[in-house]
XYZ file of C-alpha atoms in Angstrom:
566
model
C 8.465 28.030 254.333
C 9.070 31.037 256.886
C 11.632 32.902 256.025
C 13.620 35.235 258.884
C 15.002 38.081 257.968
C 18.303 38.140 259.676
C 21.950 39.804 259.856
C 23.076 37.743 256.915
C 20.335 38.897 254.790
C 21.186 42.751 256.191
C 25.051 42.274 255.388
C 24.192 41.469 251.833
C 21.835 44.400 251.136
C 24.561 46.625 252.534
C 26.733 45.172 249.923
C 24.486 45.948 247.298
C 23.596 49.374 248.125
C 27.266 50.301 247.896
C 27.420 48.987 244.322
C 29.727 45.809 245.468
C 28.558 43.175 242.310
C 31.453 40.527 243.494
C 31.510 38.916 246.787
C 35.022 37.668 246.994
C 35.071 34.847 249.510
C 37.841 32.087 251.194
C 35.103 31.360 253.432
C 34.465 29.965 256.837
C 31.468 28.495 258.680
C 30.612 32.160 260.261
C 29.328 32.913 256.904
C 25.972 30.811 256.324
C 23.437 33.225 257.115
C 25.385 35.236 254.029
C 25.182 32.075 251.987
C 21.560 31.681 253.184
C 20.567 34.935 251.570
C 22.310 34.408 248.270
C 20.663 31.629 247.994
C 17.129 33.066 249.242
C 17.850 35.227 246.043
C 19.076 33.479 243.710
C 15.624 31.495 244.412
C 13.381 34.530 243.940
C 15.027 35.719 241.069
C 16.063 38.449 242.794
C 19.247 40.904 242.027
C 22.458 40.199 243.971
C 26.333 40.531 243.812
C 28.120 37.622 242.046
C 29.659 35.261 244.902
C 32.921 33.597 244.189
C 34.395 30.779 246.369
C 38.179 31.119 246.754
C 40.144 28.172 248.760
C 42.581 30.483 249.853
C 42.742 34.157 251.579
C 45.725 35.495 249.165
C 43.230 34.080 246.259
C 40.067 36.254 247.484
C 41.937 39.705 248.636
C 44.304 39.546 245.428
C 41.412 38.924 242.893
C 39.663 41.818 245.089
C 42.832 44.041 244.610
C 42.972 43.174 241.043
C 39.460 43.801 240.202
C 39.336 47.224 242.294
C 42.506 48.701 240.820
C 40.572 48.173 237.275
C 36.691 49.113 238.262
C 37.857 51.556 240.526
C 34.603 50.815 242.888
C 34.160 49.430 246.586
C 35.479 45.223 247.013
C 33.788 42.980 249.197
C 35.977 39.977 251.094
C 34.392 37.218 253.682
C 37.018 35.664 255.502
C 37.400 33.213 258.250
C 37.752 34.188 261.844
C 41.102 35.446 262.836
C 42.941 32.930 260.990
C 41.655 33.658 257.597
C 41.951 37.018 258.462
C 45.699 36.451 259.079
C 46.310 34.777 256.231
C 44.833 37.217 253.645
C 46.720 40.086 256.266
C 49.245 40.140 253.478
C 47.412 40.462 250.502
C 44.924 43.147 252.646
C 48.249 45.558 253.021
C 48.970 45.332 249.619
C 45.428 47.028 248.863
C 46.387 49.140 251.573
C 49.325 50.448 249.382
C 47.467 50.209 246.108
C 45.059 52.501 247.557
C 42.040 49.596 246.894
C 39.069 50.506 248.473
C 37.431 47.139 250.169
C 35.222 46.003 252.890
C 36.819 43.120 254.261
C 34.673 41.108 256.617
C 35.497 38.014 259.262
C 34.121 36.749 262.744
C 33.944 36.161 266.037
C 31.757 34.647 268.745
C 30.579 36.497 271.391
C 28.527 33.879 273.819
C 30.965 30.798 272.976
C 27.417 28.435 273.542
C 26.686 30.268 276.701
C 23.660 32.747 275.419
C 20.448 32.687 274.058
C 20.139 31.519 270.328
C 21.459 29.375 267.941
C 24.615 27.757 268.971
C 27.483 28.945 267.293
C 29.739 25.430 267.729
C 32.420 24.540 270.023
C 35.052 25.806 267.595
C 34.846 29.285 269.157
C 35.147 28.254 272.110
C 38.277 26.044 271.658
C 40.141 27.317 268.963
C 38.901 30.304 266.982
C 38.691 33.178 269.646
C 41.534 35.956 269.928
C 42.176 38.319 272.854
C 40.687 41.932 271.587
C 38.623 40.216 268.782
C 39.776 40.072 265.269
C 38.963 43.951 264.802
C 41.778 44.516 267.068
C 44.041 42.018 264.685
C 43.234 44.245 260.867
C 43.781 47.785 262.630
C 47.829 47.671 261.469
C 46.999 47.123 258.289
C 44.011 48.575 257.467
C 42.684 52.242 257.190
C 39.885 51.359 259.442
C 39.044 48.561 261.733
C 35.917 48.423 264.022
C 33.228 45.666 265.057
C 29.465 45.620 264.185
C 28.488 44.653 267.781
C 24.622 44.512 267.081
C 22.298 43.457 264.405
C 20.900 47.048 264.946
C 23.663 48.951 263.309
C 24.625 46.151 260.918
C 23.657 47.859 257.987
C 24.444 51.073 258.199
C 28.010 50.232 259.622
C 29.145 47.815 256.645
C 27.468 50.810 254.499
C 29.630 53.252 256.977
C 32.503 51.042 256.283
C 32.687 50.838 252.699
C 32.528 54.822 252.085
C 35.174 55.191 254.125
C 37.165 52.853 251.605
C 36.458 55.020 249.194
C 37.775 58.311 250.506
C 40.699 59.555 249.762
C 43.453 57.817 250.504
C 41.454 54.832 248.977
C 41.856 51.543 250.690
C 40.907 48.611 252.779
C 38.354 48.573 255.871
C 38.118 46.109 258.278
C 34.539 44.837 260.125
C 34.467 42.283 262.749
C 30.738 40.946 262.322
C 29.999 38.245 265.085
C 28.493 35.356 264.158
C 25.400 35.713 266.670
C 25.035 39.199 264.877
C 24.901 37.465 261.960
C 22.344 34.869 263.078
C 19.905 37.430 265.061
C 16.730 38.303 262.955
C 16.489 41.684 262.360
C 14.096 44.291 260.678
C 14.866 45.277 257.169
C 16.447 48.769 256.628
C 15.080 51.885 255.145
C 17.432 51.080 252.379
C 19.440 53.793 250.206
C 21.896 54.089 247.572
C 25.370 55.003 248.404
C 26.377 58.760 247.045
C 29.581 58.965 245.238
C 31.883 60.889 247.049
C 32.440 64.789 246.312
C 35.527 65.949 244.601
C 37.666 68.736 246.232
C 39.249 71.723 244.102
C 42.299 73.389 244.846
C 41.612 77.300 245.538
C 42.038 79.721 242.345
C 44.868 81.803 244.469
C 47.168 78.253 244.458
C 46.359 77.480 241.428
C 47.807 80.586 240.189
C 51.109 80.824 242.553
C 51.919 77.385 240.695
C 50.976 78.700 237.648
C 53.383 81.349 237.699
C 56.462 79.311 238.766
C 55.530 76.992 235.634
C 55.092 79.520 233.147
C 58.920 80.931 234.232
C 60.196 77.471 234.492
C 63.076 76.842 232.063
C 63.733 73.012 232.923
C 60.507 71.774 234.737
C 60.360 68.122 235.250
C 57.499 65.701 236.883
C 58.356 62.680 238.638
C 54.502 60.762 239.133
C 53.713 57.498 240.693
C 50.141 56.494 240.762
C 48.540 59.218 238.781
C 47.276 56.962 236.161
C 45.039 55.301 239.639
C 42.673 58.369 239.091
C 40.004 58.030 236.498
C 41.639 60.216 233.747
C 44.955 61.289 235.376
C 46.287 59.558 232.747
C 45.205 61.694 230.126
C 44.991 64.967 232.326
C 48.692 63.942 233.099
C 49.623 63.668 229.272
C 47.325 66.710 228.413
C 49.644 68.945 230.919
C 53.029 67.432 230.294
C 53.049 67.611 226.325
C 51.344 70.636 226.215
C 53.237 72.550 228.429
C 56.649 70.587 227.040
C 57.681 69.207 230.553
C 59.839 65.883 230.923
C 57.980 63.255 232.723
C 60.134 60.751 235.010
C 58.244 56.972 236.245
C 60.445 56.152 238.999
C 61.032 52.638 239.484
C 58.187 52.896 242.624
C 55.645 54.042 240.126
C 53.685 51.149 240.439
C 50.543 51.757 237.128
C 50.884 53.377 233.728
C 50.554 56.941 234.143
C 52.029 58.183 230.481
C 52.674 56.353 227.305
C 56.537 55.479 227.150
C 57.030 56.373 223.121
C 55.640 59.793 224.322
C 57.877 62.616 222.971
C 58.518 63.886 226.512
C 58.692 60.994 228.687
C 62.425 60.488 230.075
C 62.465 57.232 231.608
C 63.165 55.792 235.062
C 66.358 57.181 236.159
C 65.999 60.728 238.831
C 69.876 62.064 238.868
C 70.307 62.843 235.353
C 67.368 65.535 235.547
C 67.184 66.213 239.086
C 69.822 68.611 239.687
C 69.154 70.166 236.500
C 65.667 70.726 237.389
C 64.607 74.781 238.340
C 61.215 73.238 238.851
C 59.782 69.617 240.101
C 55.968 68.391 240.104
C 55.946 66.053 242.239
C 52.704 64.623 240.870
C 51.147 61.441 243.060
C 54.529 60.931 244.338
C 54.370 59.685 247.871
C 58.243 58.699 247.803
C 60.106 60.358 245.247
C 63.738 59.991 246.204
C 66.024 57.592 247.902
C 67.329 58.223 250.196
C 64.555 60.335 251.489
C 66.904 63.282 252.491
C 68.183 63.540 248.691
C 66.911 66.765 247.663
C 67.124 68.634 243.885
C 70.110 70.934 243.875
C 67.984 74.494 242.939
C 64.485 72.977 242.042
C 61.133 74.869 243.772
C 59.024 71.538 244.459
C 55.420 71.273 244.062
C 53.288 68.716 245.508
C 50.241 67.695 243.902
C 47.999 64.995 245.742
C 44.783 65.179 247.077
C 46.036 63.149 250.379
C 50.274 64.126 250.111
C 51.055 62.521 253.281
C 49.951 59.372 253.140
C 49.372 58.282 257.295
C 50.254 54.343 256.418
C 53.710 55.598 254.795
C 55.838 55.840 258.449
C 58.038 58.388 257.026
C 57.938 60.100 254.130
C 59.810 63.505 252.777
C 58.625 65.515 250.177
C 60.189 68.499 250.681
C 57.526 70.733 249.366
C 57.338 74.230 248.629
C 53.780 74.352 247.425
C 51.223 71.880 247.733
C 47.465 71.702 245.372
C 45.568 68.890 247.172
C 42.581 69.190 244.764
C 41.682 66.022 243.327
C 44.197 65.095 240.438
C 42.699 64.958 237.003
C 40.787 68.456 237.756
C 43.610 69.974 239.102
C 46.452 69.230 236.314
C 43.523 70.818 234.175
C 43.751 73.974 236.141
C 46.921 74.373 236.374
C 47.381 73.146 232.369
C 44.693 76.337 231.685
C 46.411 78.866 234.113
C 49.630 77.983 232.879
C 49.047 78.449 228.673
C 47.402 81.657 229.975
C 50.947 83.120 231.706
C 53.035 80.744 229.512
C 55.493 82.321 226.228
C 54.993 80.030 223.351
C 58.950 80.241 222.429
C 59.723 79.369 226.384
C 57.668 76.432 226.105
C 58.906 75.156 222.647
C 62.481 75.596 224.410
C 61.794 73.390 227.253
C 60.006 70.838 224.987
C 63.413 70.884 223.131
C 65.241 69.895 226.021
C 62.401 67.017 227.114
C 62.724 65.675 223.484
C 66.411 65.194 223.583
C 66.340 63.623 226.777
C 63.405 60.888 225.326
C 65.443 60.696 222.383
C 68.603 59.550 224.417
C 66.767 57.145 226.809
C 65.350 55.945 223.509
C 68.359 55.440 221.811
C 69.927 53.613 225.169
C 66.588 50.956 225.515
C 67.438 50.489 221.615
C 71.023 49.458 222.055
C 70.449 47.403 224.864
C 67.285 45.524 223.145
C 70.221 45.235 220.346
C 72.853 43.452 222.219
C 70.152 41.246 224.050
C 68.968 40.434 220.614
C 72.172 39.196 219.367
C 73.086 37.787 222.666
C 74.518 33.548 222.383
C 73.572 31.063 224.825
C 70.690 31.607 227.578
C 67.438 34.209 226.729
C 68.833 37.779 228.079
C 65.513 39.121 229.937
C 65.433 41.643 227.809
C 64.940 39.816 225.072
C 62.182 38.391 226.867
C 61.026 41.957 227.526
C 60.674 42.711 224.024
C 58.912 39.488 222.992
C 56.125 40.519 225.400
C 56.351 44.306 224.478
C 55.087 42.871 220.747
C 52.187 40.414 222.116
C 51.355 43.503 225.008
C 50.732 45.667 221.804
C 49.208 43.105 219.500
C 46.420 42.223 222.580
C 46.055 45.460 223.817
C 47.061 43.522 226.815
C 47.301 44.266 230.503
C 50.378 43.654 232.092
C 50.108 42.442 235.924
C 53.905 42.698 237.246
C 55.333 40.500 240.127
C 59.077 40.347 239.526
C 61.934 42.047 241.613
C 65.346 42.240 239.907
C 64.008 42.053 236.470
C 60.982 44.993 237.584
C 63.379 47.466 235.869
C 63.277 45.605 232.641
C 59.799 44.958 232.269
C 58.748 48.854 232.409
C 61.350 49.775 230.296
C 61.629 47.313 227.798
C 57.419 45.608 228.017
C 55.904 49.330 228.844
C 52.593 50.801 229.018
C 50.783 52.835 225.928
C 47.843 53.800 227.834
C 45.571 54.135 231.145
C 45.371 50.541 233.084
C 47.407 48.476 231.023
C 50.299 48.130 233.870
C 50.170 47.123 237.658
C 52.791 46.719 240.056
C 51.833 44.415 242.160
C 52.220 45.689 246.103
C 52.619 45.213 249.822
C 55.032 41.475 249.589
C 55.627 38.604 247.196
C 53.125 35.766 246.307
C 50.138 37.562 245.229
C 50.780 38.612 241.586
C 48.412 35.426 240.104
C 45.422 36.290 242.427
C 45.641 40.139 241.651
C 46.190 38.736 237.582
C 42.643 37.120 237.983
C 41.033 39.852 239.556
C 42.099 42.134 236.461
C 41.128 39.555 234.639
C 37.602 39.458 235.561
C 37.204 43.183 235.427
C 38.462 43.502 231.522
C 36.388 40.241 230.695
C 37.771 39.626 227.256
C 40.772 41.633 227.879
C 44.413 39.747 227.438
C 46.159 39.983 230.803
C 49.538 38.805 231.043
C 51.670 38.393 234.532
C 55.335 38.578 234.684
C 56.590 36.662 237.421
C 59.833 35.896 238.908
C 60.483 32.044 240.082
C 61.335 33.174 244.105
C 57.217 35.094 243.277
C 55.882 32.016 241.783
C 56.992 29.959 244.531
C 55.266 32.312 247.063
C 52.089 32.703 245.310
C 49.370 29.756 246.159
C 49.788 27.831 242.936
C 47.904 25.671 243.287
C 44.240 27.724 244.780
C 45.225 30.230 242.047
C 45.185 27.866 238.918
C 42.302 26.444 240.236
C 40.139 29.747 240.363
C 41.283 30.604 236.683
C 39.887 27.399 235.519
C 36.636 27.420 237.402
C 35.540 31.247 237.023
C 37.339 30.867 233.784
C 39.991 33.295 234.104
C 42.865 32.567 231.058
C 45.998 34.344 231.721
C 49.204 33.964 229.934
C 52.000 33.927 233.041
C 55.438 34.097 232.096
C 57.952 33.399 234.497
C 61.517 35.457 234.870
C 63.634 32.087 236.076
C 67.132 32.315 236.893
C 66.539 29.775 239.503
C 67.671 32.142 242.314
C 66.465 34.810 244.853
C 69.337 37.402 242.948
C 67.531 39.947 244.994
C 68.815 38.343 248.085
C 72.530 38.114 246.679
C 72.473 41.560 245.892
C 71.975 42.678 249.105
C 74.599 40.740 250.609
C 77.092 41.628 248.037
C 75.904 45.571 249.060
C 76.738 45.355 252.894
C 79.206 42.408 253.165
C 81.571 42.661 249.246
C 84.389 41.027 250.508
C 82.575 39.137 253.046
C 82.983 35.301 253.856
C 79.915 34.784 251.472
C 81.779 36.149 248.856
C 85.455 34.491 249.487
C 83.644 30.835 249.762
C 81.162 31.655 247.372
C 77.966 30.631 250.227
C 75.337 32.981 249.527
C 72.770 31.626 251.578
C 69.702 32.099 251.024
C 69.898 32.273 247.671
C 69.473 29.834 245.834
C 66.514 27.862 243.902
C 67.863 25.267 241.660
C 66.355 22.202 243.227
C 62.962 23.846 242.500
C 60.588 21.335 240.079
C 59.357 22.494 236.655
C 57.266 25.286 237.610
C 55.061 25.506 234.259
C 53.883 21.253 235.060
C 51.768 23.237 238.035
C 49.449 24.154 235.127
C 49.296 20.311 233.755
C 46.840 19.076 236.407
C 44.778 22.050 235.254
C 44.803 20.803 231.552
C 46.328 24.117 230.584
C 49.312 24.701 228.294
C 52.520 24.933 230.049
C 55.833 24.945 228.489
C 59.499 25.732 229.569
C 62.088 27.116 227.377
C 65.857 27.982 227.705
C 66.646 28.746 223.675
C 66.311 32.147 222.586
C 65.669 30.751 219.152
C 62.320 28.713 220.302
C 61.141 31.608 222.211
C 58.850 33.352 219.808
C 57.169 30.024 218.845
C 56.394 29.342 222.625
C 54.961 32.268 223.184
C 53.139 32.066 220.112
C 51.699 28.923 221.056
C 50.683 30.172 225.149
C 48.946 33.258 223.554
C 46.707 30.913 220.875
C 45.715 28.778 224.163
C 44.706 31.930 226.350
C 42.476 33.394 223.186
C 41.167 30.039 223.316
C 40.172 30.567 226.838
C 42.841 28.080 228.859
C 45.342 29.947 231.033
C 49.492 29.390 230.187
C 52.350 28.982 232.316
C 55.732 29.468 230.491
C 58.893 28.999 232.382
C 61.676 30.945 230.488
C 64.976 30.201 231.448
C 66.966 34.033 231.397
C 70.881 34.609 231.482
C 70.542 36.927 234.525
């Protein structure tokens, strides 16, 4: 047999060189030269990146997401043309905002049957082509959007490509790669190994103007976001906090576990009972830290530290900053931790640790009194009962928790929480991806227990059906719980904000709103043979859960639809 060595066979080397070892695919009929060379290696024995077949685009980008925001290395996603690329467009902006660095890869034709070649089918010609090309289509909501326009620079392009993903601010990359590009036999490439990107440092001379202001800082508070999305913010994060006794607020738009919540010093959600009372503010991986943006702390000094603080996909975004350290994170906090003992009175730091302590202590005591009333609640399952049931399996797996819910977001990192790095993602960018992104964190913690929290109005948007099937075939068990009150309350909220004695309210029409003529939701799974169950008594609770966490250990995934109060 001859074998041509073509663009396909050039894409997938590129892959490999940048360390991509999954190939997430919802693939169209651009992409057989691609298949051809998997399959020319899977033949010869020969090394390649796992290839996964997805039937849908929110399926391939949110496993991508999910698999990236655990790895922490370079995606790879074939999609279809401009209308697979439009369909996963959603799914691509939310690794935009997670800061997921992917290659994401679709087609078009560029002699529609007319040139030289192998013809590419009528389809491109009829129905398939776009004004612009499809590179034109990802540039909104990607970092990067360009088209490989010969077989020439292939290679070093999707290489190109994917270390720009990784560069800070992480995220997605789009490359149009025609299909005759794809087809055209080519030379094979002096091939090399992708270098991992360099780390920047903050200069000595910032590092000690913070310093300074921290070591005469009598209430010093951080407000984070995504500092637990650096490999060992987490821990630099705790490391500087606790040692240097500062209170630690997760806003609501923190979106991954950056600090455990029974730490001594961590004060919860809520910004105006410390902001005001701040003298100093870290704003630490915070790209929006107030609402509204113009809010700003009452005497605080504010420090910015980010490696990229103004993010160029956030439209607008205030930080009022008086300092800024754009070193990368985790060695930067340790800097600033060193500089700061050095400068730092023991008795001034045990003073502000007092105050951080008291603060936990009464955000403690308020998350205990209302897991008290929800436990002694009659009648429907308060969600924060809920909450606390999967706070106990979270800590008995180790689990990961994958979060999709809206009105009940506030109780599941309060009341479920994080204890360390990677065990909670928000998932990001619009509604009906949380069970793709679930899989893809799935597959990167392999024997990990990953649970998804879900409200119904998410469920409903996600592909249910594409998604169940990909857990079962790549054998992907999650236990998914679903938040149901059988509306969109988010929705109703809203109106009630602008309009409160509005016609909606006299005549009690809050369109759209409601979800009560939706079916079972957990009989999606039965087609699946995997254990679904629905429950509305608080007193059958624990055994149903019970029951959904025994199947997922036992390797099936489980849909329970819990029926909550509110």
């Amino acid at each position: 047999m001859t074998q041509t060595y073509d663009g396909g066979e050039l894409l997938i080397d590129a892959l490999t060189d940048l360390g991509v070892d999954v190939v997430f695919s919802s693939p169209g009929s651009e992409w057989a030269p691609a298949w051809e060379a998997f399959a020319r290696r899977q033949e010869a024995g020969e090394s390649a990146p796992r290839y996964l077949d997805l039937t849908h685009e929110t399926v391939a980008v949110g496993m991508a997401t999910g698999y990236g925001l655990v790895t922490r290395r370079v995606q790879a996603v074939l999609l279809h043309a401009a209308p697979g690329l439009l369909q996963g467009s959603m799914a691509v902006h939310g690794a935009l905002l997670a800061g997921v660095g992917m290659v994401v890869a679709s087609s078009e034709s560029t002699t529609y049957g007319d040139g030289p070649g192998q013809d590419p089918g009528g389809q491109w010609y009829r129905n398939l082509s776009i004004v612009g090309g499809t590179h034109h289509v990802a540039q909104p909501f990607t970092k990067w959007s360009n088209q490989a326009a010969s077989v020439s620079t292939l290679y070093e392009l999707v290489k190109r490509s994917g270390e720009l993903a990784d560069r800070q601010p992480t995220g997605p990359v789009y490359l149009n790669v025609p299909l005759e590009v794809l087809l055209e036999p080519a030379e094979k490439p002096v091939r090399k190994d992708v270098v991992l990107r360099g780390r920047r440092m903050s200069v000595p001379d910032d590092i000690a103007a913070v310093a300074a202001l921290l070591a005469a800082a009598e209430r010093p508070i951080i407000i984070v976001e995504t500092a637990g999305r650096e490999p060992g913010g987490f821990e630099a994060l705790r490391a500087l906090a606790e040692d240097l006794g500062i209170g630690v607020i997760e806003p609501q738009s923190a979106v991954c576990a950056n600090l455990p919540k029974t730490s001594s010093i961590h004060l919860g959600s809520e910004l105006d009972p410390h902001v005001d009372e701040a003298d100093l503010i870290l704003l630490i991986n915070c790209r929006a830290p107030y609402y509204p943006p113009s809010r700003k702390p009452a005497k605080a000094k504010t420090v910015v530290i980010d490696e990229i603080p103004q993010r160029p996909h956030v439209v607008y975004q205030v930080l009022n900053a008086d300092h800024y350290l754009e070193g990368a994170l985790p060695e930067t906090l340790e800097q600033l931790r060193q500089a700061t003992l050095e400068r730092a009175d023991d008795s001034a730091i045990a003073a502000r640790r007092g105050i951080a302590v008291a603060a936990h202590d009464a955000w403690q005591a308020q998350t205990d009194a209302a897991e008290q009333r929800a436990a002694s609640a009659t009648g429907a399952i308060d969600p924060v009962a809920l909450g606390v049931a999967l706070r106990d399996i979270a800590r008995a797996e180790q689990a990961v928790i994958v979060d999709e819910t809206i009105t009940h977001a506030r109780v599941v990192q309060r009341h479920v929480g994080w204890d360390r790095p990677d065990s909670y993602f928000y998932v990001q960018g619009g509604l009906g991806q949380g069970i793709a992104v679930a899989l893809g964190v799935k597959l990167a913690v392999q024997d990990g227990f990953v649970i998804l929290t879900i409200g119904d109005g998410a469920f409903l948007y996600n592909p249910i059906v594409q998604s169940l099937l990909a857990s079962r075939d790549i054998g992907l068990p999650l236990l998914i719980v679903i938040f149901n009150n059988k509306k969109y309350l988010s929705m109703k909220m809203n109106h009630l904000r602008f309009y409160p004695e509005g016609s909606a309210v006299q005549t009690q029409n809050h369109l759209g709103v409601d979800l009560s003529t939706q079916p079972e939701l957990s009989a999606f799974a039965a087609p699946f043979d995997m254990f679904h169950a629905a429950v509305d008594d608080p007193a059958a609770l624990a055994s149903v859960l019970a029951d959904a966490t025994a199947a997922v250990k036992g390797g099936t995934t489980a849909v329970v639809n819990v029926a909550v109060s509110r």
